[in-house]
PDB file of C-alpha atoms in Angstrom:
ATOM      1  CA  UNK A   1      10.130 -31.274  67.360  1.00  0.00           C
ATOM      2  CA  UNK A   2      13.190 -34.103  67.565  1.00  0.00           C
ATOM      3  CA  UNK A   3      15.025 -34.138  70.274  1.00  0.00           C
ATOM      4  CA  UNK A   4      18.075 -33.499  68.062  1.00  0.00           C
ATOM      5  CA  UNK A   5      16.641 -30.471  66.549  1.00  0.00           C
ATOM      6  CA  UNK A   6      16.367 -29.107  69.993  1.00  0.00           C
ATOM      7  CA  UNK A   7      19.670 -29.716  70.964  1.00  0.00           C
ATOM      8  CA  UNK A   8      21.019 -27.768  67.480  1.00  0.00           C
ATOM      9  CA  UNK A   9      19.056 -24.893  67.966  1.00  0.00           C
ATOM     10  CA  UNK A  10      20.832 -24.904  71.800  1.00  0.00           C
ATOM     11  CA  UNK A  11      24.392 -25.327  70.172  1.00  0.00           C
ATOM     12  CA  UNK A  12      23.698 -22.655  68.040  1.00  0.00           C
ATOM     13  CA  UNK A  13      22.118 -20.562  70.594  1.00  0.00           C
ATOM     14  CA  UNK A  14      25.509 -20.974  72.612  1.00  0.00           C
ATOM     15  CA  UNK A  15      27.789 -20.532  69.821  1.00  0.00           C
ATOM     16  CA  UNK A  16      26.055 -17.204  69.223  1.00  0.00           C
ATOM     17  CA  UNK A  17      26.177 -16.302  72.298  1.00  0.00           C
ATOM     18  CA  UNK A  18      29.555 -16.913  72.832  1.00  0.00           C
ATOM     19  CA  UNK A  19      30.695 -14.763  69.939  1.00  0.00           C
ATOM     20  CA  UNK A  20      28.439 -11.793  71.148  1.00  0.00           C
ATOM     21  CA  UNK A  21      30.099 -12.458  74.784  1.00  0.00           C
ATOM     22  CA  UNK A  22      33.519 -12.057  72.432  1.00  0.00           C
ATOM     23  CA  UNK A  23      32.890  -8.803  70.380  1.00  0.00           C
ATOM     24  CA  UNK A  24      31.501  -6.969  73.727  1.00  0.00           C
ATOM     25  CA  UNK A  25      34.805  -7.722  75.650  1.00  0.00           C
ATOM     26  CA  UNK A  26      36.993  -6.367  72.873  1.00  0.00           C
ATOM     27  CA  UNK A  27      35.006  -3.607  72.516  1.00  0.00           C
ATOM     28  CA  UNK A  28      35.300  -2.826  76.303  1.00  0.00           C
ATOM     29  CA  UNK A  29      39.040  -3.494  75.798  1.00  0.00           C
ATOM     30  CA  UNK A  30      38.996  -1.021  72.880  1.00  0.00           C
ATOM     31  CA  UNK A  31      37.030   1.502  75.057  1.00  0.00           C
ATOM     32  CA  UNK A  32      39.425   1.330  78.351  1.00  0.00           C
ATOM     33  CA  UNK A  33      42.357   1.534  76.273  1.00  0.00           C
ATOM     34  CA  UNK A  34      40.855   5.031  75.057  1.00  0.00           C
ATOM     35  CA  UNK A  35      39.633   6.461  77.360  1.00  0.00           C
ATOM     36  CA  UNK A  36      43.090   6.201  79.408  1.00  0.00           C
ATOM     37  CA  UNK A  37      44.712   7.762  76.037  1.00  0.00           C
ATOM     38  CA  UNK A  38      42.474  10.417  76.749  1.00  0.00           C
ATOM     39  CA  UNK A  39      42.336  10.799  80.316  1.00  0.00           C
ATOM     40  CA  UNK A  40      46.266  11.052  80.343  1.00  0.00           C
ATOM     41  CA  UNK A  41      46.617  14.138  77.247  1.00  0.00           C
ATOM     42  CA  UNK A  42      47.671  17.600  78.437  1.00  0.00           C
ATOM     43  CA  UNK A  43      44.077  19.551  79.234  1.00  0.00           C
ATOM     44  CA  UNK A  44      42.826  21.756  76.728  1.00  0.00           C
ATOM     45  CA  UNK A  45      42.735  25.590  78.132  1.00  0.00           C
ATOM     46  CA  UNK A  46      40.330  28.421  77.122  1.00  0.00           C
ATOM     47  CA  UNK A  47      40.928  31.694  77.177  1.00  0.00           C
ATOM     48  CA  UNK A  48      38.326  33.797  77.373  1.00  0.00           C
ATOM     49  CA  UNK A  49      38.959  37.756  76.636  1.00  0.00           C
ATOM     50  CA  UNK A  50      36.913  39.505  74.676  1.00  0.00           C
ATOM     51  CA  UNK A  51      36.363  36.111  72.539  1.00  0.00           C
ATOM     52  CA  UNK A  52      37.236  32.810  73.137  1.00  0.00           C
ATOM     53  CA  UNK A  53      40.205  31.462  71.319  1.00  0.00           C
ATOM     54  CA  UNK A  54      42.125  27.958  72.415  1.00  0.00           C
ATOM     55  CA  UNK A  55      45.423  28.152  73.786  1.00  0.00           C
ATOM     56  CA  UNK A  56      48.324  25.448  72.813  1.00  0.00           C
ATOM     57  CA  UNK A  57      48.077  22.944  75.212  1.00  0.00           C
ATOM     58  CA  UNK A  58      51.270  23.181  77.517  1.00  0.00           C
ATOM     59  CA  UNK A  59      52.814  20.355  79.692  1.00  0.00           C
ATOM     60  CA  UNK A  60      51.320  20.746  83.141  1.00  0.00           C
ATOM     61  CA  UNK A  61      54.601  20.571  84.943  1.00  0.00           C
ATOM     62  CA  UNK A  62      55.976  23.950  85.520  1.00  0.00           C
ATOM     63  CA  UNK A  63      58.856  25.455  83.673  1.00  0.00           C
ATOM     64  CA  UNK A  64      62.019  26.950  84.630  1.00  0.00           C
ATOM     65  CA  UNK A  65      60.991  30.686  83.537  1.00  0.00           C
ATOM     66  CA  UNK A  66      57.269  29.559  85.782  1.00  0.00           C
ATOM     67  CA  UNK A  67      59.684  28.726  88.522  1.00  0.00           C
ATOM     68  CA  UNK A  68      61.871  31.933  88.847  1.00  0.00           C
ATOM     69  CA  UNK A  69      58.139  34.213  88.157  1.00  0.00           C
ATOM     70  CA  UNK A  70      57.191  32.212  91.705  1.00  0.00           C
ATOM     71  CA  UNK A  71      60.504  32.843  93.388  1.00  0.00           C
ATOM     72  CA  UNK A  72      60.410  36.261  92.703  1.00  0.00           C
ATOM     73  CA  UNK A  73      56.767  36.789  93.737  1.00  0.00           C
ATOM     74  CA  UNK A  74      56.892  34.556  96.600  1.00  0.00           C
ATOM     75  CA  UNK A  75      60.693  35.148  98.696  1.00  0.00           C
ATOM     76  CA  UNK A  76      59.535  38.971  99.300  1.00  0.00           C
ATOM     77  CA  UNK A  77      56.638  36.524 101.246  1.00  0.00           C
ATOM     78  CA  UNK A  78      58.188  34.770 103.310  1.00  0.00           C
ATOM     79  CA  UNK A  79      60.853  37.753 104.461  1.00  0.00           C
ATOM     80  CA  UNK A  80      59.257  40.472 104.443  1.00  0.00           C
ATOM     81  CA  UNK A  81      58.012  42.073 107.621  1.00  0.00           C
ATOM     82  CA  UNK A  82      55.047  44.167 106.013  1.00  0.00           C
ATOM     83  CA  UNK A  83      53.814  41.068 103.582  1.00  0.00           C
ATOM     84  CA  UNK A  84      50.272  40.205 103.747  1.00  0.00           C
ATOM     85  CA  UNK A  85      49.848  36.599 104.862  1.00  0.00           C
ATOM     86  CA  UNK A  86      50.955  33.972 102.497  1.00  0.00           C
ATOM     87  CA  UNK A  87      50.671  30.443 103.994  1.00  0.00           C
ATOM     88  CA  UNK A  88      49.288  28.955 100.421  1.00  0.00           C
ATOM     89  CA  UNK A  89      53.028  30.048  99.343  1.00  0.00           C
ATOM     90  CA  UNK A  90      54.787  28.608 101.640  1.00  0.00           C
ATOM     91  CA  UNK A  91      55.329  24.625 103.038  1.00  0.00           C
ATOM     92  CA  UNK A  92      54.606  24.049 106.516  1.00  0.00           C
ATOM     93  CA  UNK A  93      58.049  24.119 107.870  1.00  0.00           C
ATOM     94  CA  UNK A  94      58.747  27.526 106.283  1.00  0.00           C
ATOM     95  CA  UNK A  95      55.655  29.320 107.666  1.00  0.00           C
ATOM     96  CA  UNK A  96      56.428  28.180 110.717  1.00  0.00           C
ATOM     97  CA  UNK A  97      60.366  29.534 110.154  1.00  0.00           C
ATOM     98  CA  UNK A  98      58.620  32.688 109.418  1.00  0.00           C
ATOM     99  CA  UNK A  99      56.498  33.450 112.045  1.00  0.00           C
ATOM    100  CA  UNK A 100      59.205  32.767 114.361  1.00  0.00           C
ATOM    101  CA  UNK A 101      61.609  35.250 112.873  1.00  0.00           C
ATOM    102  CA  UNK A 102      58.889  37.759 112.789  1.00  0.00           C
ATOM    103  CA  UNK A 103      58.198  37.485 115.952  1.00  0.00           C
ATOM    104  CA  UNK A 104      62.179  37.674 116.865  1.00  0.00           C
ATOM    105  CA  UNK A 105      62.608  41.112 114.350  1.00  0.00           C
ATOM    106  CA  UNK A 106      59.381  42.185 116.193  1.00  0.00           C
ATOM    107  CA  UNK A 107      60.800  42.011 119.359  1.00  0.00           C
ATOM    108  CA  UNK A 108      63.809  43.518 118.053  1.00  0.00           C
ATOM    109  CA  UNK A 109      62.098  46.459 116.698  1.00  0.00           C
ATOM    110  CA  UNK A 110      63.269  45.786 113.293  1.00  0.00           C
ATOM    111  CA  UNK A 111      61.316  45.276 109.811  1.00  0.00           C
ATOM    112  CA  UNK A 112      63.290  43.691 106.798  1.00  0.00           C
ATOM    113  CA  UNK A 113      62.662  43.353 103.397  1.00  0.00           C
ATOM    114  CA  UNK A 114      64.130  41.119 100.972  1.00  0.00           C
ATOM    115  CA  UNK A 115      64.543  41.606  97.024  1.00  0.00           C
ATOM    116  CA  UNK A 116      65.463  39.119  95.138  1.00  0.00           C
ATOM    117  CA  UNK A 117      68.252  40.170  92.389  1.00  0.00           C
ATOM    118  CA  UNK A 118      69.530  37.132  90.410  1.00  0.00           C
ATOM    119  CA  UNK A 119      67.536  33.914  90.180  1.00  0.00           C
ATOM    120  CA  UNK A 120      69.336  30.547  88.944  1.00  0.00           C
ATOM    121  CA  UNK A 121      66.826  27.612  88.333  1.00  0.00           C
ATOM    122  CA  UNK A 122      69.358  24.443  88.790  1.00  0.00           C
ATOM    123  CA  UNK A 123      68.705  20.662  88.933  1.00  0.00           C
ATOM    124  CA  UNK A 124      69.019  20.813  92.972  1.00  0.00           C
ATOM    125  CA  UNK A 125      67.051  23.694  93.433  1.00  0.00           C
ATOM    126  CA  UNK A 126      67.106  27.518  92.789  1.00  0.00           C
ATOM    127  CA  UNK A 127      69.899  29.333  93.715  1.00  0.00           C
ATOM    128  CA  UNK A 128      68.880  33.488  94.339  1.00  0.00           C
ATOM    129  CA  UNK A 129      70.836  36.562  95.188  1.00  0.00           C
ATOM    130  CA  UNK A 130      68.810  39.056  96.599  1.00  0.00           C
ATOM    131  CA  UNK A 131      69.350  41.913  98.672  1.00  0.00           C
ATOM    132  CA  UNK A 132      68.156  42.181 102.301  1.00  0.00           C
ATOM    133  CA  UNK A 133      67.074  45.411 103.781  1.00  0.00           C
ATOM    134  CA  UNK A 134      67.653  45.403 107.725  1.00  0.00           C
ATOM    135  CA  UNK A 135      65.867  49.179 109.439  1.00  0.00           C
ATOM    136  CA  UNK A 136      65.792  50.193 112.892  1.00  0.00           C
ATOM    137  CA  UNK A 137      63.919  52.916 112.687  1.00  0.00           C
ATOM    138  CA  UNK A 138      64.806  55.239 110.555  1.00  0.00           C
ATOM    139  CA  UNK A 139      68.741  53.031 109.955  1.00  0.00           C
ATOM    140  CA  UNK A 140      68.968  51.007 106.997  1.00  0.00           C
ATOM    141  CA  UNK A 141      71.758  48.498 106.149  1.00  0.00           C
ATOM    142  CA  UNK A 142      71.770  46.914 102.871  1.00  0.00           C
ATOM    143  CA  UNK A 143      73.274  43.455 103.189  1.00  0.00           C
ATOM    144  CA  UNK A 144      73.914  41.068 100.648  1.00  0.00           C
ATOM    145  CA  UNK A 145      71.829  37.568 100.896  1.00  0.00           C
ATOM    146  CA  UNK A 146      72.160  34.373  98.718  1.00  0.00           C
ATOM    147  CA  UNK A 147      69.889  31.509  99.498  1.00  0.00           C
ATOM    148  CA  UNK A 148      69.673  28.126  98.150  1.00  0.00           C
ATOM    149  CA  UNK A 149      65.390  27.441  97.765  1.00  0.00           C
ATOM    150  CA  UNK A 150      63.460  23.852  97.424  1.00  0.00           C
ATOM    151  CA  UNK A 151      60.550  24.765  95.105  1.00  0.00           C
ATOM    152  CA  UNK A 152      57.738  21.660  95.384  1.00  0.00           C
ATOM    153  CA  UNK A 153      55.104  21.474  92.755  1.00  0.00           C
ATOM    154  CA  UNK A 154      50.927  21.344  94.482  1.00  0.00           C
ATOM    155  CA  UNK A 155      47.798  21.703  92.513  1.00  0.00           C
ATOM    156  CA  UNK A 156      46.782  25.364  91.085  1.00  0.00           C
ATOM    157  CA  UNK A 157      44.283  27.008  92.769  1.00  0.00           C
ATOM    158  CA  UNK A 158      43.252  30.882  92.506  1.00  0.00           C
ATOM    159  CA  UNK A 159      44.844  31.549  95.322  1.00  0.00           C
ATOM    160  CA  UNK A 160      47.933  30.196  94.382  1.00  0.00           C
ATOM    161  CA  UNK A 161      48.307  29.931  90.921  1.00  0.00           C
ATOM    162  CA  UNK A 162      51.884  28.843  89.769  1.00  0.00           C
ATOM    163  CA  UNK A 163      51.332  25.557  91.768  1.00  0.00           C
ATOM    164  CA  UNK A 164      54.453  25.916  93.697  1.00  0.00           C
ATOM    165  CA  UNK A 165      55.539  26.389  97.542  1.00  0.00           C
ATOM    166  CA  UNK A 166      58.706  27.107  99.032  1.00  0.00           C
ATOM    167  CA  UNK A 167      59.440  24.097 100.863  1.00  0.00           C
ATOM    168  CA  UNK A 168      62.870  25.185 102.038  1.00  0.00           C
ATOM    169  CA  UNK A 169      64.879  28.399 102.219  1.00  0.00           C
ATOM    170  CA  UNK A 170      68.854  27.969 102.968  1.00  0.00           C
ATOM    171  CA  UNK A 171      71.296  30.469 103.330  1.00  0.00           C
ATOM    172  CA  UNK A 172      74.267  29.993 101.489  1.00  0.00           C
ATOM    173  CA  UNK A 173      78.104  31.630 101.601  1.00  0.00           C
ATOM    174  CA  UNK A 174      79.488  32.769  98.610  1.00  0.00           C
ATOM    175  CA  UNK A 175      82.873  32.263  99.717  1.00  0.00           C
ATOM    176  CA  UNK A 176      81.350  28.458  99.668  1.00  0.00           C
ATOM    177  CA  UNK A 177      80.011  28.381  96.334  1.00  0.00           C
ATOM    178  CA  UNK A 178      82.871  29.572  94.327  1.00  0.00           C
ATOM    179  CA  UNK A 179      85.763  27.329  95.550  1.00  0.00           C
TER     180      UNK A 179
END
C-alpha cells in the first residue's frame, strides 16, 4: 500500500467520522428539545371507578371555585375549638396563632366555632364573611366576622389534597371596606 493511499483512507475515515459525530449531536438536540416539551405538558389523570376512563387534563394551578372549596373546608380548622388537628392546612405562623388562642378560649372556658358564609376569591387574597359562634357554657352569641385570608399553593398530598394552606388570616372592619 502507497503511502498516499493510506493517508485517503484516513481523510475519509475522519470525514466520516465527523459527519456521524454531526447527525448524533442533532439528534441529541432533537431529543432534549422533546423531552422538555414533554416533561413541561399538564399530567395526564386516571380515574379509576368502576372502569378506567381519562380525565381532561386540567392546569395544575388551582382555580378560584378550588380555592373557595379549601376556604370553606379549612377556616372551620383553624377556629374551631372542637376541630381535629389540621397542621397540613395551615402555614406555620397560623398554627402557631391557633394554638395560642386555643389555649387563651381554654382558659377562658369558652369554645367557638366559625362558619364561613360568603367567600370572595380576589387578586389580593380571599375576602370571607362568616359567622362566629362564641359559648360559655350553655350562652351563645352570634357575632359577625369578616376576614381577609392569604391562600399559598404546596404540593397535593392525601392528606391535603387541594394543595393549599392558609398562610394568613386577618380580620377586617366592614365599616373599612365600604368607604
Amino acid at each position: 500500500m502507497k503511502f498516499t493511499e493510506a493517508w485517503i483512507d484516513v481523510i475519509n475515515q475522519n470525514n466520516l467520522l465527523k459527519v456521524a459525530l454531526a447527525v448524533s449531536t442533532l439528534c441529541t438536540f432533537v431529543l432534549c428539545v422533546t423531552v422538555v416539551q414533554l416533561a413541561l405538558r399538564n399530567p395526564l389523570v386516571i380515574d379509576r371507578e368502576c372502569y378506567s376512563k381519562a380525565v381532561s387534563p386540567a392546569a395544575t394551578k388551582q382555580t378560584a371555585s378550588e380555592i373557595e372549596s379549601f376556604v370553606r373546608f379549612s377556616l372551620p380548622k383553624r377556629f374551631d375549638t372542637e376541630a381535629p388537628d389540621s397542621r397540613v392546612l395551615l402555614g406555620e405562623e397560623e398554627y402557631a396563632y391557633r394554638l395560642k388562642e386555643q389555649e387563651d378560649l381554654a382558659r377562658k372556658g369558652m369554645k367557638q366555632k366559625v362558619i364561613p358564609a360568603n367567600i370572595r376569591v380576589t387578586e389580593k387574597g380571599v375576602e370571607v364573611d362568616a359567622d362566629r359562634i362564641l359559648s360559655v357554657g350553655t350562652i351563645r352569641s352570634n357575632v359577625p366576622f369578616s376576614l381577609n385570608v392569604q391562600v399559598t399553593a404546596t404540593s397535593r398530598t392525601p392528606a391535603n389534597p387541594y394543595g393549599l394552606l392558609i398562610q394568613r388570616v386577618s380580620q377586617t372592619n366592614k365599616e373599612e371596606t365600604k368607604q
